PDB file of C-alpha atoms in Angstrom:
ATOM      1  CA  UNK I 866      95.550 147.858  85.802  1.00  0.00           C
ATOM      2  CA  UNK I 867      96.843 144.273  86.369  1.00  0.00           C
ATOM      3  CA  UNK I 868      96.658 144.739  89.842  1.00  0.00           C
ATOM      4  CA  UNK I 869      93.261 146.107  90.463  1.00  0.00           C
ATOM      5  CA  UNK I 870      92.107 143.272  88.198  1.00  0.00           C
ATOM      6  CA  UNK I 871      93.484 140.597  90.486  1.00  0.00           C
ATOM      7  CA  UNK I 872      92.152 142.914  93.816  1.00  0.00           C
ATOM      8  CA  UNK I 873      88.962 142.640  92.138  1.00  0.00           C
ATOM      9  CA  UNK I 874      88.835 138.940  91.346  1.00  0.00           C
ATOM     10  CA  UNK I 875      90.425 137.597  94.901  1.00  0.00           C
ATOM     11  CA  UNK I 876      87.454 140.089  96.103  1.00  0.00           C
ATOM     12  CA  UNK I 877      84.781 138.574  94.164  1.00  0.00           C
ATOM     13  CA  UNK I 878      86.121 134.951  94.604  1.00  0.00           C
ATOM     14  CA  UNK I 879      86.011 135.777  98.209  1.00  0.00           C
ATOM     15  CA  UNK I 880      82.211 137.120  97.905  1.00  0.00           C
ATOM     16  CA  UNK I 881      80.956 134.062  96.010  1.00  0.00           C
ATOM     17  CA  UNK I 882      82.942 131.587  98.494  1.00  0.00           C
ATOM     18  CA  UNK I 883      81.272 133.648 101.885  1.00  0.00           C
ATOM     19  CA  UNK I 884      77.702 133.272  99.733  1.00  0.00           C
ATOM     20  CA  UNK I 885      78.083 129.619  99.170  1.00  0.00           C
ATOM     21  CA  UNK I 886      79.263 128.709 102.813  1.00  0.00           C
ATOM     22  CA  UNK I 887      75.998 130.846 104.073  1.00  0.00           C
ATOM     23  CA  UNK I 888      73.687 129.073 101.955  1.00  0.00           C
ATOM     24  CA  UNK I 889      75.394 125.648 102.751  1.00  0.00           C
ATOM     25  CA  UNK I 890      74.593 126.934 106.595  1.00  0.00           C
ATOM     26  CA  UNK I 891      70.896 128.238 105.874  1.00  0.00           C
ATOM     27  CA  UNK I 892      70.517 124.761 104.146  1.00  0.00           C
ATOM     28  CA  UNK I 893      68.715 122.112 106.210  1.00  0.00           C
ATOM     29  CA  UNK I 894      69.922 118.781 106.619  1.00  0.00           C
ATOM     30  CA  UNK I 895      68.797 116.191 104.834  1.00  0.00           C
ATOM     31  CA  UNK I 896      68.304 112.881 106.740  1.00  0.00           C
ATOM     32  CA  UNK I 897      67.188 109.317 105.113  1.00  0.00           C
ATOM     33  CA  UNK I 898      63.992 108.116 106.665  1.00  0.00           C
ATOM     34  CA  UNK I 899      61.891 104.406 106.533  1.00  0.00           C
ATOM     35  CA  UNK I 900      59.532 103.683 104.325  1.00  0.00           C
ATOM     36  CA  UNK I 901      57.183 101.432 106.300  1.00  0.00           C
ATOM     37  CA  UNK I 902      54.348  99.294 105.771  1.00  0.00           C
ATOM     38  CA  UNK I 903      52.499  96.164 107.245  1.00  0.00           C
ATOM     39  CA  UNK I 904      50.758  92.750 106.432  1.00  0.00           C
ATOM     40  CA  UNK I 905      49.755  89.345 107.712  1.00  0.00           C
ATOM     41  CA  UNK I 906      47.341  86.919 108.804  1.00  0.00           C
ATOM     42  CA  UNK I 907      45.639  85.720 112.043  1.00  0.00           C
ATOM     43  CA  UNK I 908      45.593  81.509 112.348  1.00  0.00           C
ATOM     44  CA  UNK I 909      42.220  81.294 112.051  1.00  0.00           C
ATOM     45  CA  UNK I 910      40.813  83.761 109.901  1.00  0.00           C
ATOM     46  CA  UNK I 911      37.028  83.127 110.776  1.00  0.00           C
ATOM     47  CA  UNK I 912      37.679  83.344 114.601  1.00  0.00           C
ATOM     48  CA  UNK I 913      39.588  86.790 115.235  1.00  0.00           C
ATOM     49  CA  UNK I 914      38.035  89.831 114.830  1.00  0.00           C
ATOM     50  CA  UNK I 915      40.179  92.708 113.767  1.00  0.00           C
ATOM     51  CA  UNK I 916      41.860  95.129 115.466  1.00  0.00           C
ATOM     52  CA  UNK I 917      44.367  97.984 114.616  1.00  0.00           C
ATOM     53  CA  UNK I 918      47.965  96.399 115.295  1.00  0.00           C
ATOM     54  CA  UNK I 919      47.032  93.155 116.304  1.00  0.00           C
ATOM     55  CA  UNK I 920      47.272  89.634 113.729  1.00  0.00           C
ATOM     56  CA  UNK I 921      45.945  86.986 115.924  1.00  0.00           C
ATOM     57  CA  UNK I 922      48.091  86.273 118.974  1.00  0.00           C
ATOM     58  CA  UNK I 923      51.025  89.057 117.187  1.00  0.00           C
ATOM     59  CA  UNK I 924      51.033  92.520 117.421  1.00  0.00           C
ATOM     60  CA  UNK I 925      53.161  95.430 115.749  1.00  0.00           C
ATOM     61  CA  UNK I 926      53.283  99.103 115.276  1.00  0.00           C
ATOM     62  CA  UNK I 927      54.915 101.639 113.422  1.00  0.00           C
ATOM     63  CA  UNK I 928      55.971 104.883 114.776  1.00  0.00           C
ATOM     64  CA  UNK I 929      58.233 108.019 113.598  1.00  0.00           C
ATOM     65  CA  UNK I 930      59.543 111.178 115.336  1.00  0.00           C
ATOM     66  CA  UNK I 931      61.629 113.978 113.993  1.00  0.00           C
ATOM     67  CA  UNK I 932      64.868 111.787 114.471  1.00  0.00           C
ATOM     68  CA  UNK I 933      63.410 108.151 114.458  1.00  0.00           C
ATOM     69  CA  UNK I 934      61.687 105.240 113.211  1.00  0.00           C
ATOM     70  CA  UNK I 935      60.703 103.023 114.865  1.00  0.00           C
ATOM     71  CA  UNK I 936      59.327  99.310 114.366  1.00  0.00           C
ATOM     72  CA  UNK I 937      58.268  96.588 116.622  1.00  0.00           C
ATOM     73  CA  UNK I 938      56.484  93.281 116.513  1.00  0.00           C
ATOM     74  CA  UNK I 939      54.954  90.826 119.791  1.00  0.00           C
ATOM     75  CA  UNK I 940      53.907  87.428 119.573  1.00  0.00           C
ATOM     76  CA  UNK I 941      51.347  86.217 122.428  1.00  0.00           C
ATOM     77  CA  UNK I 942      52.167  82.911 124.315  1.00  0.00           C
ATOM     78  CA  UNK I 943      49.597  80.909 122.968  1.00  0.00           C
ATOM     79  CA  UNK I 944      49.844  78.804 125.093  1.00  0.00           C
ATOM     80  CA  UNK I 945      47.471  80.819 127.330  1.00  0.00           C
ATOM     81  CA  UNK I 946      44.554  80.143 126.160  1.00  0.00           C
ATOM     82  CA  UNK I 947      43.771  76.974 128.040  1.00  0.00           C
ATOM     83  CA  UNK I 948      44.053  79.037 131.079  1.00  0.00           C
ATOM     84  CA  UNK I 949      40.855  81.550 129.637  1.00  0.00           C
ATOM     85  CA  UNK I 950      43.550  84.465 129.235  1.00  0.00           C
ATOM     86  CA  UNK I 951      43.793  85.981 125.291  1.00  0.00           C
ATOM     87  CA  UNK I 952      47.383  85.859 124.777  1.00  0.00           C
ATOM     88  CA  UNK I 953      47.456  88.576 121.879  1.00  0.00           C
ATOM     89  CA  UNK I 954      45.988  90.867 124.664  1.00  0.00           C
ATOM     90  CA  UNK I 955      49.384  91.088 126.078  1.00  0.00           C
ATOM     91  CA  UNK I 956      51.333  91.622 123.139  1.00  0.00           C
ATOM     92  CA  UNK I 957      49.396  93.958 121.913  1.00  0.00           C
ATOM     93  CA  UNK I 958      48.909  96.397 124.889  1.00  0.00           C
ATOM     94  CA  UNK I 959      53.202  96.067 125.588  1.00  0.00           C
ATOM     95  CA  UNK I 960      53.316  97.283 121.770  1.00  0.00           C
ATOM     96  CA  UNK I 961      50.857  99.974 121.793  1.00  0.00           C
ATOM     97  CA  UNK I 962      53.170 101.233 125.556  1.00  0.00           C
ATOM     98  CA  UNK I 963      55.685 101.677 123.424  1.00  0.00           C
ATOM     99  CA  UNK I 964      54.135 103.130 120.287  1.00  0.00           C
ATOM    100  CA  UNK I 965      53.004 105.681 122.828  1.00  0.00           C
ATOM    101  CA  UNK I 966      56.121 106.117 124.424  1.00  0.00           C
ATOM    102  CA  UNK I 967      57.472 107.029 120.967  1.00  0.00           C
ATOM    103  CA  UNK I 968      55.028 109.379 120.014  1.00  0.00           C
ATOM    104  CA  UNK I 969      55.860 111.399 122.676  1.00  0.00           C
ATOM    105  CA  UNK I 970      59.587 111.199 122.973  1.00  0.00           C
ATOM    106  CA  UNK I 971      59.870 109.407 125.929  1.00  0.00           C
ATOM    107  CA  UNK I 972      62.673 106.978 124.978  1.00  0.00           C
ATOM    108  CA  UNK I 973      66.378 107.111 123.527  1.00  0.00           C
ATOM    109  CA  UNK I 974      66.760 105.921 120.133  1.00  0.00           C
ATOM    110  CA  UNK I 975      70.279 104.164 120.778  1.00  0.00           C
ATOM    111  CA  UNK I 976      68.759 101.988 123.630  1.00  0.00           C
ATOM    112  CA  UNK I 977      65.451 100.257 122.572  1.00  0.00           C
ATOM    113  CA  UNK I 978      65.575  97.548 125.323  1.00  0.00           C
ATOM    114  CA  UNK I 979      64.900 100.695 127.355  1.00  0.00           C
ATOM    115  CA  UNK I 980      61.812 100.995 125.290  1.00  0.00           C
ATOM    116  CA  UNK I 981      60.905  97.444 125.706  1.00  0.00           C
ATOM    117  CA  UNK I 982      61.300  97.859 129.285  1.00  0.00           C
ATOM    118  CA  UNK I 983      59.873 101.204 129.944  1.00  0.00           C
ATOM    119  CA  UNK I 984      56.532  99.579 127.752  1.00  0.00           C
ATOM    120  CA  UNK I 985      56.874  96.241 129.715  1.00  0.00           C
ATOM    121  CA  UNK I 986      56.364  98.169 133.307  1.00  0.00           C
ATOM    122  CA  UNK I 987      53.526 100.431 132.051  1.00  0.00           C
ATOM    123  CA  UNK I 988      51.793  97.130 131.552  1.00  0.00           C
ATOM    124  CA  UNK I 989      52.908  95.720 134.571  1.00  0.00           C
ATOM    125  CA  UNK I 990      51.362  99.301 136.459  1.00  0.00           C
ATOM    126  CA  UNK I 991      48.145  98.504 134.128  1.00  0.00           C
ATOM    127  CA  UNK I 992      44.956  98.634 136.748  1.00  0.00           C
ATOM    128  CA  UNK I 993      43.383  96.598 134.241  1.00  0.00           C
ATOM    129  CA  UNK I 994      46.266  93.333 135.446  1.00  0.00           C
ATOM    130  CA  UNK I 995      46.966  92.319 131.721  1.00  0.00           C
ATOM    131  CA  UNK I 996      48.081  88.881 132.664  1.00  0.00           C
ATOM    132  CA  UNK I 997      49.943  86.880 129.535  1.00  0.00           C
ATOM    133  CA  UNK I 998      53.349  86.363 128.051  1.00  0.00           C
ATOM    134  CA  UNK I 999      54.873  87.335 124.591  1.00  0.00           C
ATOM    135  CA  UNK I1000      58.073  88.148 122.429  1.00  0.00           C
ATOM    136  CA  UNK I1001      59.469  91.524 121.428  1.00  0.00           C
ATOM    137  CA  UNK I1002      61.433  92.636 118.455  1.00  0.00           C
ATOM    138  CA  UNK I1003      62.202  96.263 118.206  1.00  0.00           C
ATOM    139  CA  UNK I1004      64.209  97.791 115.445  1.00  0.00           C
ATOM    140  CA  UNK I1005      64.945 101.825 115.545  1.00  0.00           C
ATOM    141  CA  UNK I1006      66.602 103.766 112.664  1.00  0.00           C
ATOM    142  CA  UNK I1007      68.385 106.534 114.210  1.00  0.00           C
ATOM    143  CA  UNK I1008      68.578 109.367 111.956  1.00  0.00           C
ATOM    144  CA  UNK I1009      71.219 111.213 113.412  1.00  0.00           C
ATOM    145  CA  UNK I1010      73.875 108.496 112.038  1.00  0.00           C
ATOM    146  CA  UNK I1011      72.066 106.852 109.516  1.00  0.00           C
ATOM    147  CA  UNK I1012      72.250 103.620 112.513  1.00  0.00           C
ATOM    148  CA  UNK I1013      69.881 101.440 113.129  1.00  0.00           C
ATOM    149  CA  UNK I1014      69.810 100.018 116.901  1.00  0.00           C
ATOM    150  CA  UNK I1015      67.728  96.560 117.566  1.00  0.00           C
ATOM    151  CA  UNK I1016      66.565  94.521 120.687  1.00  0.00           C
ATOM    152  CA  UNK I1017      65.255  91.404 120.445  1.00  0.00           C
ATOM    153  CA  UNK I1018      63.643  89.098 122.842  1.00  0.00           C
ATOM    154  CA  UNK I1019      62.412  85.865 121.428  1.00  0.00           C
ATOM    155  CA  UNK I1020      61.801  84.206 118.306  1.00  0.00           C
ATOM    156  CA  UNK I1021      60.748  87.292 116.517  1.00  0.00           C
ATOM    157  CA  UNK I1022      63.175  88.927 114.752  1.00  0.00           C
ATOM    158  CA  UNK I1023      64.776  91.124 111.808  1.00  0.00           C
ATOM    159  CA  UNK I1024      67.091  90.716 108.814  1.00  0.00           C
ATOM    160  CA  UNK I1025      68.316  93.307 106.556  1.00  0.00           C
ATOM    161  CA  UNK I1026      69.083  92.879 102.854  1.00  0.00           C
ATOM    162  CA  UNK I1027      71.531  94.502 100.369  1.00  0.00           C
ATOM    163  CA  UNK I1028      72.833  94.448  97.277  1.00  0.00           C
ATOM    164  CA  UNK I1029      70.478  90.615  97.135  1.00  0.00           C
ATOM    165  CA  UNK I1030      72.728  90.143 100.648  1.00  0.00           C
ATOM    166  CA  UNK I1031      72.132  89.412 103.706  1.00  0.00           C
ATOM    167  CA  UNK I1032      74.268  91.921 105.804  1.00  0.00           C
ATOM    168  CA  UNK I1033      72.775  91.509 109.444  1.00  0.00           C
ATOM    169  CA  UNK I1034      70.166  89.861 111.054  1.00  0.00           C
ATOM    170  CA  UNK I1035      68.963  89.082 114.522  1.00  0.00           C
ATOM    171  CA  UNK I1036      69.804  86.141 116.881  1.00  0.00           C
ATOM    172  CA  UNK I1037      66.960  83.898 117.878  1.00  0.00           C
ATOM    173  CA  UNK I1038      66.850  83.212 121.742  1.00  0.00           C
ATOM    174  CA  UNK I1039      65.352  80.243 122.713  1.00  0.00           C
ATOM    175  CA  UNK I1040      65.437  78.363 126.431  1.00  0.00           C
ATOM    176  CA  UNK I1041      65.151  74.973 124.329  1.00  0.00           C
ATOM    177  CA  UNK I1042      63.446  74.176 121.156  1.00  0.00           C
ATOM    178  CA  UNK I1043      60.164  75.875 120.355  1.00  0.00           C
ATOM    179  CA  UNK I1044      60.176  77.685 123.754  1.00  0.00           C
ATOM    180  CA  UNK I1045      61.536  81.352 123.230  1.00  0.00           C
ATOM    181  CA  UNK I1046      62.615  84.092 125.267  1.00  0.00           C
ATOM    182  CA  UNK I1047      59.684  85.950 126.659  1.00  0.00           C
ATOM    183  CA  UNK I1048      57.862  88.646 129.061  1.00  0.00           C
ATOM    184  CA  UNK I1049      55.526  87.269 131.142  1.00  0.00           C
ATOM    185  CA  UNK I1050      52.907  88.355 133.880  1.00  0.00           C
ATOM    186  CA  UNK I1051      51.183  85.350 135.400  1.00  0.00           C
ATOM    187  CA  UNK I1052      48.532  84.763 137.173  1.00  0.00           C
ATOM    188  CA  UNK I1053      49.410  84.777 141.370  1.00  0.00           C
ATOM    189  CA  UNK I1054      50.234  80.875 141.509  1.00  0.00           C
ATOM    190  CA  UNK I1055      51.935  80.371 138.699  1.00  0.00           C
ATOM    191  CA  UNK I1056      55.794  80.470 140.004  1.00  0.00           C
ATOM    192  CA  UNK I1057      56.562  77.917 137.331  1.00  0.00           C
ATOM    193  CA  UNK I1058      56.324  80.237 134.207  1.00  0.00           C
ATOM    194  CA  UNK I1059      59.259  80.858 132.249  1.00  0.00           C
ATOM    195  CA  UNK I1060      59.446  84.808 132.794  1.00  0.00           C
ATOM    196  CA  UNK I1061      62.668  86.648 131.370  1.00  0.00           C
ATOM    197  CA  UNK I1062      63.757  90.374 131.648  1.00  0.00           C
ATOM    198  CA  UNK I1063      63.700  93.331 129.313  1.00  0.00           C
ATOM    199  CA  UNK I1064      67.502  93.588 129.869  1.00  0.00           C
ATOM    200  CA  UNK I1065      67.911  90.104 128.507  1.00  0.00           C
ATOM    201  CA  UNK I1066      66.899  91.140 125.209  1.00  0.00           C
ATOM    202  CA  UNK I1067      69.741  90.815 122.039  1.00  0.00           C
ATOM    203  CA  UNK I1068      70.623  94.192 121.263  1.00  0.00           C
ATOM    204  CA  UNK I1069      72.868  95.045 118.189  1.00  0.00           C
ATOM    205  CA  UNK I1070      74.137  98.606 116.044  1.00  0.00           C
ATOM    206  CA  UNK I1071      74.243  98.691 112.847  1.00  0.00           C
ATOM    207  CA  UNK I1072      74.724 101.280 109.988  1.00  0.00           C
ATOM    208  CA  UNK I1073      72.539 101.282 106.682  1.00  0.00           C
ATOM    209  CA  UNK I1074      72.595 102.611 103.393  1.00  0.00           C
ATOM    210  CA  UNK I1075      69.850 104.534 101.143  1.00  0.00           C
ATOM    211  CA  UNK I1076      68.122 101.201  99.421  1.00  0.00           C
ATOM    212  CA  UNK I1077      68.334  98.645 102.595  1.00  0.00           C
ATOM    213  CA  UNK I1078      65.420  96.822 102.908  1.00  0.00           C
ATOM    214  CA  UNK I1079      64.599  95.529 106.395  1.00  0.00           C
ATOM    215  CA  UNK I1080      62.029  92.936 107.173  1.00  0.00           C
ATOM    216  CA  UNK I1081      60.727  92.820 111.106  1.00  0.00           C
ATOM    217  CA  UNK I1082      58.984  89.877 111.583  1.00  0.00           C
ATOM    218  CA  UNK I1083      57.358  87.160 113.632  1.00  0.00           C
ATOM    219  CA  UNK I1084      58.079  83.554 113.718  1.00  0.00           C
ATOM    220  CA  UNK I1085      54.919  82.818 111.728  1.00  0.00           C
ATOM    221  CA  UNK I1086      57.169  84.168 108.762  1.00  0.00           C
ATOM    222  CA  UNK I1087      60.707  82.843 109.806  1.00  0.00           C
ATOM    223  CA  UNK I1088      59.329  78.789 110.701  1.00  0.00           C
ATOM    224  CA  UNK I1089      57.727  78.808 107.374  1.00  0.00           C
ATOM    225  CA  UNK I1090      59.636  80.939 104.536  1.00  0.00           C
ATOM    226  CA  UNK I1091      63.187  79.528 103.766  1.00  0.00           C
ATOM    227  CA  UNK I1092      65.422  82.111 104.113  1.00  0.00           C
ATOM    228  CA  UNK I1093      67.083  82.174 100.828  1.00  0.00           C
ATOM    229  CA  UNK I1094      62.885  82.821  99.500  1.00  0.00           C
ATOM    230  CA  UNK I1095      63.065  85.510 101.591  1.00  0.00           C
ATOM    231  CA  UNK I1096      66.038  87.299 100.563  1.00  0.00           C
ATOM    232  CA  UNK I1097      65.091  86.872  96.674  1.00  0.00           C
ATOM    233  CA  UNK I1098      61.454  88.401  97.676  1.00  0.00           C
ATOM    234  CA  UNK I1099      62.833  91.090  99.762  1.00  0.00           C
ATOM    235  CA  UNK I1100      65.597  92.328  97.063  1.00  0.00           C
ATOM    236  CA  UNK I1101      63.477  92.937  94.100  1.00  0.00           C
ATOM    237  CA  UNK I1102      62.284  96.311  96.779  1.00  0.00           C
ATOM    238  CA  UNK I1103      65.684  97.232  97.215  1.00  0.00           C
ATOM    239  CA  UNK I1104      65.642 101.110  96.816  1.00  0.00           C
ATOM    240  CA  UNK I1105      62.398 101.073  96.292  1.00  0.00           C
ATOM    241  CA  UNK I1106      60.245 104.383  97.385  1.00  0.00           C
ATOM    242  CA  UNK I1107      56.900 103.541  96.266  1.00  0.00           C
ATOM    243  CA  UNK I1108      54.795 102.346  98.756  1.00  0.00           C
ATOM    244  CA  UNK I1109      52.281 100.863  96.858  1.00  0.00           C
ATOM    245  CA  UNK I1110      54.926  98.200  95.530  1.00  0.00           C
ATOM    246  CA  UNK I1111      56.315  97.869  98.942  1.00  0.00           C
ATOM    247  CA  UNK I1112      53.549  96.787 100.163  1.00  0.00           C
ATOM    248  CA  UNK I1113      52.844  94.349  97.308  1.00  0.00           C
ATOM    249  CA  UNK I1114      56.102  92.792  98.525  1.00  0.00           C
ATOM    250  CA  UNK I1115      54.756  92.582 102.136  1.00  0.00           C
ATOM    251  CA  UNK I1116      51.471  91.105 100.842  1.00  0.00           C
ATOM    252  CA  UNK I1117      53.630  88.447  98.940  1.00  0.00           C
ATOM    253  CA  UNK I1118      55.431  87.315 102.051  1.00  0.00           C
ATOM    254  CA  UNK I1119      52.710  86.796 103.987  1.00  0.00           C
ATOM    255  CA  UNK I1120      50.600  84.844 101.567  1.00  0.00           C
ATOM    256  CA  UNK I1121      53.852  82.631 100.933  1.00  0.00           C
ATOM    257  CA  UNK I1122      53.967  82.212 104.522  1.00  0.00           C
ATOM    258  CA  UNK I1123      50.481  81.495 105.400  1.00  0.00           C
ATOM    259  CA  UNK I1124      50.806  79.111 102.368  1.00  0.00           C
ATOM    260  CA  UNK I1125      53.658  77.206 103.588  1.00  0.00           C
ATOM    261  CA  UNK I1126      52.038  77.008 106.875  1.00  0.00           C
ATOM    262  CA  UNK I1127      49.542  74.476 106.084  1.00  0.00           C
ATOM    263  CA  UNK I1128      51.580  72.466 103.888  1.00  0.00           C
ATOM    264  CA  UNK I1129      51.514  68.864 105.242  1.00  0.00           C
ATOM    265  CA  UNK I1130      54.713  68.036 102.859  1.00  0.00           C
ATOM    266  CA  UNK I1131      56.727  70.772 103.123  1.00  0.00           C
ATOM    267  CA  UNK I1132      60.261  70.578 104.916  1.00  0.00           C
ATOM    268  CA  UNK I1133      59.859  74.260 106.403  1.00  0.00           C
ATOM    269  CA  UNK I1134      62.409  75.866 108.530  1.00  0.00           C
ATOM    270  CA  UNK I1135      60.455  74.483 111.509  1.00  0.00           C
ATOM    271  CA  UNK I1136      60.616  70.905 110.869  1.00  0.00           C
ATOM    272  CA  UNK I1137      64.351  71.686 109.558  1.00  0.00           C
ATOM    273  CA  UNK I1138      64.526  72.707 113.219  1.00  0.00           C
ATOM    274  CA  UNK I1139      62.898  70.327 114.395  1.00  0.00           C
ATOM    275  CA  UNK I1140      64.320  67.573 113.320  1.00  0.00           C
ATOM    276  CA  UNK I1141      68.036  69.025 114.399  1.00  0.00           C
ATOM    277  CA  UNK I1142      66.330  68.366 117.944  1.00  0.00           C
ATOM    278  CA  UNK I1143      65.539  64.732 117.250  1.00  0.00           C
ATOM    279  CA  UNK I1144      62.097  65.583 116.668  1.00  0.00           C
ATOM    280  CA  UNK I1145      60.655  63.816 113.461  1.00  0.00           C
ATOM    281  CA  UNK I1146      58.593  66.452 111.968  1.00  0.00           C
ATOM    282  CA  UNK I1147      57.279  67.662 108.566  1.00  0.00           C
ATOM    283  CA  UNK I1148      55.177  70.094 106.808  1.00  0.00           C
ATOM    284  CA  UNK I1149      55.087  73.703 108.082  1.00  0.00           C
ATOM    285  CA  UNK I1150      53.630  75.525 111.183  1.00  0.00           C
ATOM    286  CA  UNK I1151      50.356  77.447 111.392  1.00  0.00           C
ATOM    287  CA  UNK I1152      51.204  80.360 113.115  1.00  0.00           C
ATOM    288  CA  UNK I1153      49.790  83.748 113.335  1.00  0.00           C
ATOM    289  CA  UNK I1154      51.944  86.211 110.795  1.00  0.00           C
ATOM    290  CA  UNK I1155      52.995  89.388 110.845  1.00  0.00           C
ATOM    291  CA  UNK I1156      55.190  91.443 108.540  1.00  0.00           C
ATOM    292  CA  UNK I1157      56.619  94.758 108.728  1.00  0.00           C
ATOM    293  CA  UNK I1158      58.749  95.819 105.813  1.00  0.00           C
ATOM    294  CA  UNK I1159      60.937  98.677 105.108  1.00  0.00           C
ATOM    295  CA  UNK I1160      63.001 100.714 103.007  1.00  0.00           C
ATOM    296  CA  UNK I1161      65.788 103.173 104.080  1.00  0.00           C
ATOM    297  CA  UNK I1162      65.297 106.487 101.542  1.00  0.00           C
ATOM    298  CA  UNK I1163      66.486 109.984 101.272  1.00  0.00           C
TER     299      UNK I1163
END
């Protein structure tokens, strides 16, 4: 009797373990995703005229696949504009290249300074000659291993927040002070334009955790918003999954920024800057600003 009892419980312990291993098979995978949204301003409110990923001179967009998302943010050369060229054209065609080239797979997560170059030479193969220059901060979240890989040309950039921390950010690249990193295509002529390449882009790995918070952003936000503001803002969303008070948070850092922009008094990161390059400066910088915000969540 003893011994059929134990036949029949190593059987049945042996059923339930064979049930639970096929179920944990049949089970999909659960991967963490972004939470995304957007906000900002143009400089001069009254003069632009809106367009669908475009603030001013920036642009941005905000794609997904089945294994990614992806964020990116441009900021036109203004200096263009003397010449009769819109600089936001630029940066917002090279980000809308590689929104597309998202949307349709055509890139490898792990290597966005491919994307950023793959976008950069459909614009350069545009009929339409899209002449310009601008900066380019891409940030993917590779689902796969919970990794986010960057690339970063420029004075845009990214920082990621945890636990009220600071755990990685991006590395400004700048030929001297106030002149960044950029693409350019210029007009025939013009051999004397800074022009840098794709491949000279920062790019960086990093792994995150269910409740980061990562803010991609252009220097309109990063001249203007002291960083230690920004981390205090950013951390009252960490592990946050409503959108609604994500983008709240977004909305906040842009007015703060826009604010601080026009401030005649205040000693903004610019003029902190600034003055570290024996310029005497003060007050903030208008700039056109553009924030992308997001959340990593199961």
């Amino acid at each position: 009797m003893r011994s059929w009892t134990t036949r029949w419980l190593s059987r049945a312990l042996h059923q339930n373990w064979q049930a639970a291993s096929a179920t944990a098979e049949n089970k999909p995978r659960t991967y963490s995703r972004f939470i995304s949204v957007v906000s900002g301003f143009p400089k001069n409110l009254a003069q632009s005229k809106y367009k669908p990923g475009k603030m001013g001179d920036d642009a941005w967009f905000i794609a997904n696949t089945k294994t990614a998302d992806v964020l990116g943010v441009a900021d036109g050369v203004g200096g263009w504009r003397s010449y009769g060229i819109d600089p936001g054209e630029f940066a917002m065609v090279l980000m809308r290249n590689c929104e597309r080239l998202v949307k349709f797979s055509r890139f490898d997560p792990i290597k966005p300074v491919n994307l950023i170059a793959s976008g950069f030479r459909d614009l350069q193969d545009n009929r339409k000659c899209i002449l310009g220059s601008s900066t380019a901060c891409i940030v993917v979240f590779n689902r796969e291993d919970s990794s986010i890989y960057t690339a970063n040309i420029g004075d845009s950039g990214f920082i990621i927040v945890r636990k009220g921390e600071i755990v990685h950010r991006s590395e400004e690249q700048q030929h001297y002070f106030n002149t960044p990193f950029q693409l350019s295509l210029p007009p025939p002529g013009h051999t004397d334009v800074l022009s840098d390449r794709p491949e000279s882009a920062n790019t960086t790995t990093f792994p995150v955790c269910n409740g980061d918070v990562i803010l991609v952003a252009t220097d309109g936000v990063f001249d203007n918003v002291p960083i230690k503001l920004l981390v205090d803002t950013l951390q009252r969303v960490e592990g946050e999954n409503d959108q609604v008070k994500l983008q709240m948070c977004a909305n906040s850092i842009a007015l703060m920024a826009r604010s601080l922009s026009f401030d005649s008094k205040f000693l903004s990161p610019f003029s902190v800057n600034a003055r570290r390059n024996n310029i005497n400066a003060m007050g903030g910088k208008p700039d056109d600003i553009t924030v992308v915000l997001a959340t990593v969540a199961l």
